[in-house]
Coordinates of C-alpha atoms and ligand atoms in Angstrom, one line a residue:
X1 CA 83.9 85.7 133.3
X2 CA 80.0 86.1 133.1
X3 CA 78.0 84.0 134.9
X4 CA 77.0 81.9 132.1
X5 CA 80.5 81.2 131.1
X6 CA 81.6 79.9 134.4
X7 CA 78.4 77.7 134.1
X8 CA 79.8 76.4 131.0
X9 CA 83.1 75.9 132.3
X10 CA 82.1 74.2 135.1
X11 CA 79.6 71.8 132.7
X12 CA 82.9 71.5 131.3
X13 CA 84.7 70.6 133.7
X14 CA 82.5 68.1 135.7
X15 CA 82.0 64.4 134.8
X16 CA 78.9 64.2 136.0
X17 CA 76.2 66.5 135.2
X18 CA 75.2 69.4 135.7
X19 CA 71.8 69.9 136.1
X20 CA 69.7 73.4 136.1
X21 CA 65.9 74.8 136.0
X22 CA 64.7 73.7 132.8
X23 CA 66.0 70.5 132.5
X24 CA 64.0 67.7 132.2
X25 CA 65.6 65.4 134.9
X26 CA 65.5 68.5 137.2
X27 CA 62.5 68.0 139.4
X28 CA 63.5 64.6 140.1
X29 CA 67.0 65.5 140.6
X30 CA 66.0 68.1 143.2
X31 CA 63.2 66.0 145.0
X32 CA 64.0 65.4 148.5
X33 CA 62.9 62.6 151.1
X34 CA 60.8 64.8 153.2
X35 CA 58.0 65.8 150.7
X36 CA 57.3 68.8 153.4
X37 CA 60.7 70.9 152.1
X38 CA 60.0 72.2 148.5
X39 CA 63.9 73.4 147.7
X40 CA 64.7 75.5 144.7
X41 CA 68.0 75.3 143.5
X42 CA 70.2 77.2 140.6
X43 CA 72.8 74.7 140.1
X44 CA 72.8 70.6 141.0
X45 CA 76.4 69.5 140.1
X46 CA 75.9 65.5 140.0
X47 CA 79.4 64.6 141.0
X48 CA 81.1 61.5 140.1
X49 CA 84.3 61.8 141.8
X50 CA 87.0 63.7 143.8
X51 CA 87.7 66.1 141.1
X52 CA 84.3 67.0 141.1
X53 CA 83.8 67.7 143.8
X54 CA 86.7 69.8 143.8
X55 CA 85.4 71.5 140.7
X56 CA 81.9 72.1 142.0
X57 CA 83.6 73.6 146.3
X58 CA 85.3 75.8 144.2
X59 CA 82.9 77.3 141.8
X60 CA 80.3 77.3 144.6
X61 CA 83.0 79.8 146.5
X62 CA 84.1 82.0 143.8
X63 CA 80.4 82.5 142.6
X64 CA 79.9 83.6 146.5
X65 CA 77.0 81.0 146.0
X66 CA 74.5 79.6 148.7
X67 CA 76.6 76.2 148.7
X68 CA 74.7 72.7 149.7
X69 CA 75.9 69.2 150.1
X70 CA 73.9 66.1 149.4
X71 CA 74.7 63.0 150.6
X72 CA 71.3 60.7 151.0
X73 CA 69.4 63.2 150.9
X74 CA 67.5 62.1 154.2
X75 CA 67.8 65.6 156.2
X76 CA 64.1 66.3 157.9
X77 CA 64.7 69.8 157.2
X78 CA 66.2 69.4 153.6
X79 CA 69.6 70.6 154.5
X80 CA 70.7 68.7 151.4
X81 CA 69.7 71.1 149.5
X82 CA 68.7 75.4 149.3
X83 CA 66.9 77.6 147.5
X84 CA 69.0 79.7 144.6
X85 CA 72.5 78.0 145.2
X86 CA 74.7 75.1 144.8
X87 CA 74.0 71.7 145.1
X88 CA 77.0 69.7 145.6
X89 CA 75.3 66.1 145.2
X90 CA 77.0 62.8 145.7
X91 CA 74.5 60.6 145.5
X92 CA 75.8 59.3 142.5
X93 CA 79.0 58.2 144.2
X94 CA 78.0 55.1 145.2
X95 CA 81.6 52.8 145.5
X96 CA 81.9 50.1 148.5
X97 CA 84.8 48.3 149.0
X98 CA 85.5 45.5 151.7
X99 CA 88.7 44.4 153.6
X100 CA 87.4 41.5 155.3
X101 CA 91.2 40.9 156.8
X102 CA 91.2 44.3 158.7
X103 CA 87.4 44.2 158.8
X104 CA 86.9 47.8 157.5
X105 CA 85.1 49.2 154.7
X106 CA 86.0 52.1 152.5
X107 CA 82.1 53.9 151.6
X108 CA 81.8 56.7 149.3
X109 CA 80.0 59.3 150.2
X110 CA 76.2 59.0 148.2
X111 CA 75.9 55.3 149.9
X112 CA 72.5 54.7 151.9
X113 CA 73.3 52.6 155.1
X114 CA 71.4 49.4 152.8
X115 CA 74.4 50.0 149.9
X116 CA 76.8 49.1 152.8
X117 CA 74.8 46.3 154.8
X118 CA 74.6 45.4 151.3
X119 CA 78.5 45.0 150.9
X120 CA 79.1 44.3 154.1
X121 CA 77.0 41.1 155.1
X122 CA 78.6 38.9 152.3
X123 CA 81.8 38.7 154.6
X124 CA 79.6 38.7 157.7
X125 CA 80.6 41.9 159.0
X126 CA 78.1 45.2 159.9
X127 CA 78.8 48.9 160.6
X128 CA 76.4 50.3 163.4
X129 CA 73.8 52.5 161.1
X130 CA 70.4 53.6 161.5
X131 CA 67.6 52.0 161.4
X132 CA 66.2 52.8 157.9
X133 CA 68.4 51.3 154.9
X134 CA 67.8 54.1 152.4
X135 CA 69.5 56.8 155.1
X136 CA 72.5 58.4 153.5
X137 CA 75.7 56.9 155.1
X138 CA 77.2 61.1 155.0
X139 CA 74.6 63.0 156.7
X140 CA 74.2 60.1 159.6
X141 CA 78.0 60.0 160.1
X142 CA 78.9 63.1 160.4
X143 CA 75.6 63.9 162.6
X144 CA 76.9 61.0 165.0
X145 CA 74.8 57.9 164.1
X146 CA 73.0 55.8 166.1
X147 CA 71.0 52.2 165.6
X148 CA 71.0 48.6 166.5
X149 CA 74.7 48.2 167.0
X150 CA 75.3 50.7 168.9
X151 CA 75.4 49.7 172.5
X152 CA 77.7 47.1 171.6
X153 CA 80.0 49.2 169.1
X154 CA 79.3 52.7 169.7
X155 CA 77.7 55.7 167.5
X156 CA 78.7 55.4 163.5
X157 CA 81.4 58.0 164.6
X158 CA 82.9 55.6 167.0
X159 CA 83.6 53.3 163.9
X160 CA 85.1 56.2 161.7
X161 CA 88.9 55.7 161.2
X162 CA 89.3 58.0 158.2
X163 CA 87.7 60.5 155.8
X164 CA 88.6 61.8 152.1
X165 CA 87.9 66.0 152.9
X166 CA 87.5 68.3 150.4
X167 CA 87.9 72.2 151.9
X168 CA 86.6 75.1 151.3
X169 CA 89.1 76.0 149.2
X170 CA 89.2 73.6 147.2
X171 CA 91.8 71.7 148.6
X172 CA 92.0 67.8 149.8
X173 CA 92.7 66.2 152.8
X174 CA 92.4 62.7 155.1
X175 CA 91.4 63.3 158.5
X176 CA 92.2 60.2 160.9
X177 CA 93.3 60.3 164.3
X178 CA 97.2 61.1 163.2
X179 CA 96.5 63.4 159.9
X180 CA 94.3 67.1 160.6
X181 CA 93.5 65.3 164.2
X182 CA 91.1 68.4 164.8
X183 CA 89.3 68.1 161.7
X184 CA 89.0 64.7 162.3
X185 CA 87.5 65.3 165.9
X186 CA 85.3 68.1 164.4
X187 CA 83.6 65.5 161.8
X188 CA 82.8 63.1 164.1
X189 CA 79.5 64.9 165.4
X190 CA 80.0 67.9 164.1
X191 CA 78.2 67.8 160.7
X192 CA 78.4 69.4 157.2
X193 CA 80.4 72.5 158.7
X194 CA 83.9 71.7 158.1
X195 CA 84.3 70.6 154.3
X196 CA 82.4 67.9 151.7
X197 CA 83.8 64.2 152.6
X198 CA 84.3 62.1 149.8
X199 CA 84.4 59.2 151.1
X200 CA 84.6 57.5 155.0
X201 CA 86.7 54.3 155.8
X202 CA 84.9 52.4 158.8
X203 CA 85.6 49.5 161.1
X204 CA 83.5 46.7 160.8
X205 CA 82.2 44.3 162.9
X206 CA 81.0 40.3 162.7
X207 CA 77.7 40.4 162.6
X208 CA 75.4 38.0 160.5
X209 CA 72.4 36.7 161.4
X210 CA 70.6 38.3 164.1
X211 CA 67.6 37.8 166.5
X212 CA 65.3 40.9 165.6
X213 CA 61.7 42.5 165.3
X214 CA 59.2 44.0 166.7
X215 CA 56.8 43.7 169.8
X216 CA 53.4 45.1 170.3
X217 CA 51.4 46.2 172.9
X218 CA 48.3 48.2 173.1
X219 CA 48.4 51.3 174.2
X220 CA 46.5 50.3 177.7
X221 CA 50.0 48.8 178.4
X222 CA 52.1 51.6 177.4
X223 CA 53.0 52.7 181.2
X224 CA 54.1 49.0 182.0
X225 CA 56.2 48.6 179.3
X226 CA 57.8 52.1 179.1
X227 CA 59.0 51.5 183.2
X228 CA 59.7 48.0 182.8
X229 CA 61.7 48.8 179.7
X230 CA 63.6 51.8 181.4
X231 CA 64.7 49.6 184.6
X232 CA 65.4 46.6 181.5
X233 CA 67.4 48.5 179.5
X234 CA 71.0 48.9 181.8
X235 CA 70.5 45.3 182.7
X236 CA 70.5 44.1 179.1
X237 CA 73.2 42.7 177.4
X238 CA 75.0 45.1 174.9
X239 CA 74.5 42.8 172.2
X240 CA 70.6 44.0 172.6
X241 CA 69.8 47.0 170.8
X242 CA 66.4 47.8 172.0
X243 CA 64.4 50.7 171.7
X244 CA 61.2 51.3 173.2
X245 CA 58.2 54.1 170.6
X246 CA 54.9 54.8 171.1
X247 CA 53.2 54.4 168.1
X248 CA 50.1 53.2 166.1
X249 CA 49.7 49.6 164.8
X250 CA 49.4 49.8 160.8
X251 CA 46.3 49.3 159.2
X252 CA 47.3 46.5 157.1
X253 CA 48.4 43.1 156.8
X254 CA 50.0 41.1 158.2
X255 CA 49.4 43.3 161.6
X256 CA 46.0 41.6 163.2
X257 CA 42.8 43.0 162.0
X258 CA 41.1 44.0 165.1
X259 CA 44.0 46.1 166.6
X260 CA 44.2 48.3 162.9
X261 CA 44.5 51.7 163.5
X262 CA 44.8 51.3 167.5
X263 CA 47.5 53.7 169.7
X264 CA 50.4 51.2 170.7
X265 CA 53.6 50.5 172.5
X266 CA 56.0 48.8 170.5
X267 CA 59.8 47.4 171.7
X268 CA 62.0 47.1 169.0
X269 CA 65.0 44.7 169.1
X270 CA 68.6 43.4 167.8
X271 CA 69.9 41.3 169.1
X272 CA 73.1 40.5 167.7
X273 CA 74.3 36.7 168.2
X274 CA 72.7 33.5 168.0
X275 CA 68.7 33.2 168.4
X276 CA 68.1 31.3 171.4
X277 CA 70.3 34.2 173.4
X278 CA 68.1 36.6 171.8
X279 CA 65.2 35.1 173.6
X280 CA 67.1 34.7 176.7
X281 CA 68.7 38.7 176.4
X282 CA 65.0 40.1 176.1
X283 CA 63.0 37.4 178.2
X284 CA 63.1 39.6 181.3
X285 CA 61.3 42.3 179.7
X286 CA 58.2 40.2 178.4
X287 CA 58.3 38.3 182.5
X288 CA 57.6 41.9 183.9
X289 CA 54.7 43.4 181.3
X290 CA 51.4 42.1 179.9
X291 CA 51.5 39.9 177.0
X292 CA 51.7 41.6 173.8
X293 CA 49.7 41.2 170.8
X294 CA 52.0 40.4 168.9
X295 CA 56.2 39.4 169.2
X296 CA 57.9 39.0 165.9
X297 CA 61.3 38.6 166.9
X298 CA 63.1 36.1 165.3
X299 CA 66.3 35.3 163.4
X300 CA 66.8 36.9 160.3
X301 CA 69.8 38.4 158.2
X302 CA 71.1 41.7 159.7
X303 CA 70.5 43.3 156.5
X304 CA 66.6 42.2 156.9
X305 CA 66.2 43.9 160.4
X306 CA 68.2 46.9 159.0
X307 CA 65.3 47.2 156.2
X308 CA 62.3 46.1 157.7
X309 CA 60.3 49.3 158.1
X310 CA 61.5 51.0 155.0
X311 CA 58.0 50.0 153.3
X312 CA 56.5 52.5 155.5
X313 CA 58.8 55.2 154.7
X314 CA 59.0 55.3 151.2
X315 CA 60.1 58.9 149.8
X316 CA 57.8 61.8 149.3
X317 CA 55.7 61.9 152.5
X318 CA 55.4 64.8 155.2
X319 CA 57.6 64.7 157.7
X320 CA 58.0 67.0 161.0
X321 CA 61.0 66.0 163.7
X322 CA 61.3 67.5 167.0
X323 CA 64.3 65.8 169.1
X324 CA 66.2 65.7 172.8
X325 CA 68.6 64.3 174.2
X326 CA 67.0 62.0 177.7
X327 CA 68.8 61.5 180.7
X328 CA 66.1 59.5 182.9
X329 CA 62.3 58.8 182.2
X330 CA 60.1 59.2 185.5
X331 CA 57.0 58.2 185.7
X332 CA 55.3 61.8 185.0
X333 CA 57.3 61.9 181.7
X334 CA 56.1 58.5 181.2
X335 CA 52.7 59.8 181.3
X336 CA 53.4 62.8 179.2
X337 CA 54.4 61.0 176.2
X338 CA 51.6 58.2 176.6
X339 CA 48.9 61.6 176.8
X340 CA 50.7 63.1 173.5
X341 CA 50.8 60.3 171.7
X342 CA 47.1 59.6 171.9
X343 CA 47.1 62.9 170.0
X344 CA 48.9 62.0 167.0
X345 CA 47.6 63.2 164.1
X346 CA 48.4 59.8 161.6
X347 CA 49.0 56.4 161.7
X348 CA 52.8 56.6 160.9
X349 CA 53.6 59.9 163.3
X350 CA 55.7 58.4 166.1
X351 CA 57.9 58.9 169.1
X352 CA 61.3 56.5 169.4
X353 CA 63.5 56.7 172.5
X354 CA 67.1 55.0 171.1
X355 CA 69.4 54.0 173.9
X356 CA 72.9 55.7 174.4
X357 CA 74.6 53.5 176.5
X358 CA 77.1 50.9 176.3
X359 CA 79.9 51.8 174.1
X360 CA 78.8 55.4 173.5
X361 CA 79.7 55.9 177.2
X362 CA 83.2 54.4 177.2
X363 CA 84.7 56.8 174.8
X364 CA 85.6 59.8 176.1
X365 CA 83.4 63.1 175.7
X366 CA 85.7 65.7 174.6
X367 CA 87.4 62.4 172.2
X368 CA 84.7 63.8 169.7
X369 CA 82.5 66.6 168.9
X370 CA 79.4 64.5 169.9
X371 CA 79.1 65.6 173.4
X372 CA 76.0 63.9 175.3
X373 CA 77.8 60.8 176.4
X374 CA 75.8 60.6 179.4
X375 CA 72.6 60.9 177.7
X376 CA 70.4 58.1 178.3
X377 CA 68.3 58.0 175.1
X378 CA 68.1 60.2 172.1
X379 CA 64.4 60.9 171.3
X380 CA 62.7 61.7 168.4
X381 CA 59.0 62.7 167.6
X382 CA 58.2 62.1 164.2
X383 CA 55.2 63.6 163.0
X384 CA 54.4 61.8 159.6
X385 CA 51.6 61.9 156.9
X386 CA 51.5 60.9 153.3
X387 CA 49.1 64.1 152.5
X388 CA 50.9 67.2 152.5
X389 CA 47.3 69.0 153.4
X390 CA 48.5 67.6 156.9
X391 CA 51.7 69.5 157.2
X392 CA 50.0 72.0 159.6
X393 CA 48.6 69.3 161.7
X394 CA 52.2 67.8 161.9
X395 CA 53.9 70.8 163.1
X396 CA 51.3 71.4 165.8
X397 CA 51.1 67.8 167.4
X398 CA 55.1 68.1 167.0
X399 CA 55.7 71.1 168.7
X400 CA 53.2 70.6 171.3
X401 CA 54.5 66.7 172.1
X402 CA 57.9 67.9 172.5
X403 CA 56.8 71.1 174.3
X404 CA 54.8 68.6 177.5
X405 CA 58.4 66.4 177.4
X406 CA 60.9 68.8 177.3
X407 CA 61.4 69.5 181.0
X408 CA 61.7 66.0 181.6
X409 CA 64.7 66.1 179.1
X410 CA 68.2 67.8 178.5
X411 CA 68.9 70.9 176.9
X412 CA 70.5 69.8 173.5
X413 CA 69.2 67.4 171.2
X414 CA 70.6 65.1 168.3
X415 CA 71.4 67.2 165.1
X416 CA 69.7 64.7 163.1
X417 CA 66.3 64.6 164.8
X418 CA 65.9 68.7 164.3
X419 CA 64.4 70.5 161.7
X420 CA 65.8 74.0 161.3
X421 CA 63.4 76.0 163.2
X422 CA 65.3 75.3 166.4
X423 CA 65.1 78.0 169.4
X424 CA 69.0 79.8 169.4
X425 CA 71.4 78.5 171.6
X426 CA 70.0 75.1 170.7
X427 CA 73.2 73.8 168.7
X428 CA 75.0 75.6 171.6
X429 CA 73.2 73.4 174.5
X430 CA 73.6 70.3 171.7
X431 CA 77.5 70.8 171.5
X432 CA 77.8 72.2 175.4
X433 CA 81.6 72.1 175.9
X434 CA 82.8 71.0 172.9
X435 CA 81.2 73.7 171.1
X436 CA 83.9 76.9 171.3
X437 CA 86.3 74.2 170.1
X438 CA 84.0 73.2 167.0
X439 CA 84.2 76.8 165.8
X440 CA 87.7 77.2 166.3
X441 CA 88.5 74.3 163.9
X442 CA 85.2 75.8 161.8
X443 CA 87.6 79.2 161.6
X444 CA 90.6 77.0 160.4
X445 CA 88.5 74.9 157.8
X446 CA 85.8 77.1 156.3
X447 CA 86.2 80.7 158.4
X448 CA 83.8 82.2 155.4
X449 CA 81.1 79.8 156.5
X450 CA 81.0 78.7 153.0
X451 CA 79.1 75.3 154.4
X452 CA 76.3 76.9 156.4
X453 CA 73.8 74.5 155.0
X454 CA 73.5 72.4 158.1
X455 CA 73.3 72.7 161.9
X456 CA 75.6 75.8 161.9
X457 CA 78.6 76.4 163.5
X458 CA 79.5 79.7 163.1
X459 CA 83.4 80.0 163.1
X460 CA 84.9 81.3 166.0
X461 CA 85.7 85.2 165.8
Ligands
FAD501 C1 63.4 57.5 157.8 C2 64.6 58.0 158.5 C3 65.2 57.2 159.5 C4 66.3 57.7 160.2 N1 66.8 56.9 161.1 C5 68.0 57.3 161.8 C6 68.6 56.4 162.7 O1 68.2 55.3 162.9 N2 69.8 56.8 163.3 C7 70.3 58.1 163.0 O2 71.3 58.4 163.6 N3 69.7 58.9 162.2 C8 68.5 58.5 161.6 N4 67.9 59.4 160.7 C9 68.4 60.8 160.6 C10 69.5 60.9 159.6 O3 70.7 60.6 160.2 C11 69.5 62.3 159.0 O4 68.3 62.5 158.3 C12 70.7 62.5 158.1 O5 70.8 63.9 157.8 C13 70.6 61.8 156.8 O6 71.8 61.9 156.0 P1 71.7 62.1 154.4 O7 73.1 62.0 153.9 O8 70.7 61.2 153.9 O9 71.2 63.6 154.4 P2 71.4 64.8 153.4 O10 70.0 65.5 153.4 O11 72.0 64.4 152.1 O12 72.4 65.7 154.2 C14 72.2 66.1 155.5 C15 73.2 67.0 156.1 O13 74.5 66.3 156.1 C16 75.4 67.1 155.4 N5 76.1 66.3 154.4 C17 75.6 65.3 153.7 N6 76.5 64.7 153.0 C18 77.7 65.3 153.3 C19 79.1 65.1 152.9 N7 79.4 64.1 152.0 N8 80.0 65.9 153.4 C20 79.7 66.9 154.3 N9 78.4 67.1 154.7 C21 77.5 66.3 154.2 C22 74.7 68.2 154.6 O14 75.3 69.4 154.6 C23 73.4 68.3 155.4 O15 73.5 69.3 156.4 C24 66.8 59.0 160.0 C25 66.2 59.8 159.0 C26 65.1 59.3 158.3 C27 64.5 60.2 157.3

């Protein structure tokens, strides 16, 4: 068959679309979140459902094409997508469907994290996300996960009972705990490598209105509150998910006028019960710093807290992530990041530290492919700017933040947080132990590396 014909046949045979160079919904179809990555690619096969997606795994093979899968579409590097090859999209596969009696939820695979508060919250109930609403629920999951919830309930994966599979050749399968056990260990952490899941069943958990928002200080302050934060944070309750970022207060309303523009410190909290708890769970931390200029905690619907900052990150702008994984914060690191992030380059570039405590450390380690258990934090420097004239400026103040931090921190970092210009042997330090097991299962599930759009694990030899 020519190439053109199989492209027919596999119009033909999808219910979605297929969309190519040319067409006129194909810039927007390819368009990414991170305006930085500029990807190019032959084929976007829009699916709609299973057999779709079967459709699309196994043209993408037997074409021997550079095959990508899409889920939000969120990746900092763009690993939704390539250059030249097949885009397996699901973005269009949007279903959500709640058991309030067993409190799970069944997600397809193109939901944000917001399509599922969305669904979710009517019956009271929350799955630990991130901390953005239009995050694709795919790429987080299988990367691990983290946000508000998870002290209390654990990393997304800790919530993932099943997943709908489909291999790399072409063939379907559920992974739980009792069905393809390894590939069900291998997802949970281990990324895009094994297969395109369909869709994810989760536990859910009651959560409704919560006790949440921001708190500012200037940057003058930013020592205080990082060590009174770090000695805080194991004496919090778990129903606290607090994060601590150094960052810049917004120059617009409703932040106040005269602090516009000026380097802060900024605490940022869930707290998951009723309000007045929420003032007791963080009161300790506002006793032992300076007063803030501003502290706009306060109850609101989970789904609000879970939305809040997407205003700031609408799609398109410039985006540069550098990531590690933190076991403790001394005081010299302290000062590193407050003498880095004096340097950012824009208003919106930031550095988060997001707690891995709690429940993260009560499953096992080897229970999943995640492996830094005994992490502390996961960090992220996001270097951000509407303009893409500043993408050079991004990389630099990126690369050099992370650079002064990085012997403060631990070898491997979040997948999610890198981009894909890594040093080697950094998926390696990310996985540690866990990682000659991930590419034995890679050699069972895709041993041609069909999926090598992602943080790669290369199957085992
Ligand atoms: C503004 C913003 C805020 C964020 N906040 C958080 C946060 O709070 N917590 C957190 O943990 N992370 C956070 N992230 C990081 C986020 O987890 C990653 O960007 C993740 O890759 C997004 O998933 P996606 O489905 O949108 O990505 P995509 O770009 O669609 O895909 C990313 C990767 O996942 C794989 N993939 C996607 N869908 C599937 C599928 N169905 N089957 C198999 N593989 C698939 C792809 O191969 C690709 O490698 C944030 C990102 C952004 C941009």
């Amino acid at each position: 068959m020519s190439n053109e014909q199989a492209i027919e046949s596999l119009k033909a045979n999808l219910r979605g679309k297929l969309v190519q160079p040319g067409d006129s919904d194909y810039d927007a179809v390819r368009a990414l979140y991170n305006g930085m990555i500029d990807k190019r690619p032959r084929l976007v096969a829009r699916c709609v459902d299973v057999a779709d997606v079967v459709a699309a795994v196994n043209f993408g093979r037997e074409q021997g094409l550079l095959t990508a899968i899409r889920g939000g579409g969120h990746n900092g590097p763009g690993l939704g997508s390539c250059d030249d090859g097949l885009v397996i999209d699901l973005s269009l596969m949007k279903s959500v469907r709640v058991d309030p009696a067993s409190r799970t939820v069944r997600v397809d695979a193109g939901c944000t994290s917001g399509d599922v508060d969305h669904a979710t919250h009517a019956f009271g109930l929350a799955v630990p996300f991130g901390i953005v609403s239009t995050t694709g629920v795919a790429g987080l999951t299988l990367g691990g996960g983290t946000g508000y919830l998870t002290r209390k309930y654990g990393l997304t994966i800790d919530n993932l009972l099943e997943a709908d599979v489909v291999l790399a050749d072409g063939s379907f399968v559920t992974a739980s705990k009792s069905q393809h056990p390894d590939l069900f260990w291998a997802l949970r952490g281990g990324g895009g490598n094994f297969g395109v899941v369909t869709s994810f069943l989760f536990q859910a958990h009651p959560v409704g209105t919560v006790y949440a928002g921001p708190i500012f200080w200037l940057a003058k302050d930013a020592k205080a509150v990082m060590r009174a934060y770090r000695e805080f944070l194991p004496t919090a309750p778990e129903e606290l998910g607090t994060f601590v970022g150094l960052k810049t207060v917004p120059p617009m309303d409703p932040f106040p006028k005269e602090h516009w523009g000026q380097r802060a410190c900024a605490v940022i909290s869930c707290y998951s019960g009723a309000a007045a708890d929420g003032e007791k769970a963080i009161a300790p931390l506002l006793k032992a710093v300076p007063a803030p200029i501003f502290n706009w905690m306060g109850p609101m619907p989970f789904p609000a807290i879970q939305s809040m900052f997407d205003p700031f990150f609408p799609k398109g702008l410039q985006w540069y992530w550098k990531g590690d994984f933190v076991k403790s914060l001394p005081d010299e690191a302290i000062d590193a990041h407050i003498a880095q992030a004096a340097e950012a380059p824009t208003a919106l570039s930031l550095m988060h530290l997001y707690p891995i405590d709690g429940a993260v450390r009560r499953a096992p380690r080897d229970g999943t492919a995640w492996n830094t258990r005994d992490a502390t934090w996961s960090m992220v420097i996001a270097a951000i700017d509407p303009d893409a004239k500043g993408a050079d400026a991004l990389k630099r103040w990126g690369r050099a933040y992370w650079k002064a931090v990085h012997p403060f921190n631990l070898e491997g970092a979040y997948v999610n947080f890198m981009m894909d210009d890594e040093a080697d042997g950094r998926i390696q330090a990310t996985y540690g132990d866990n990682y000659p097991r991930l590419a034995q299962v890679k050699r069972k599930y895709d041993p041609n590396n069909l999926f090598r759009v992602n943080q790669n694990v290369r199957p085992a030899a």
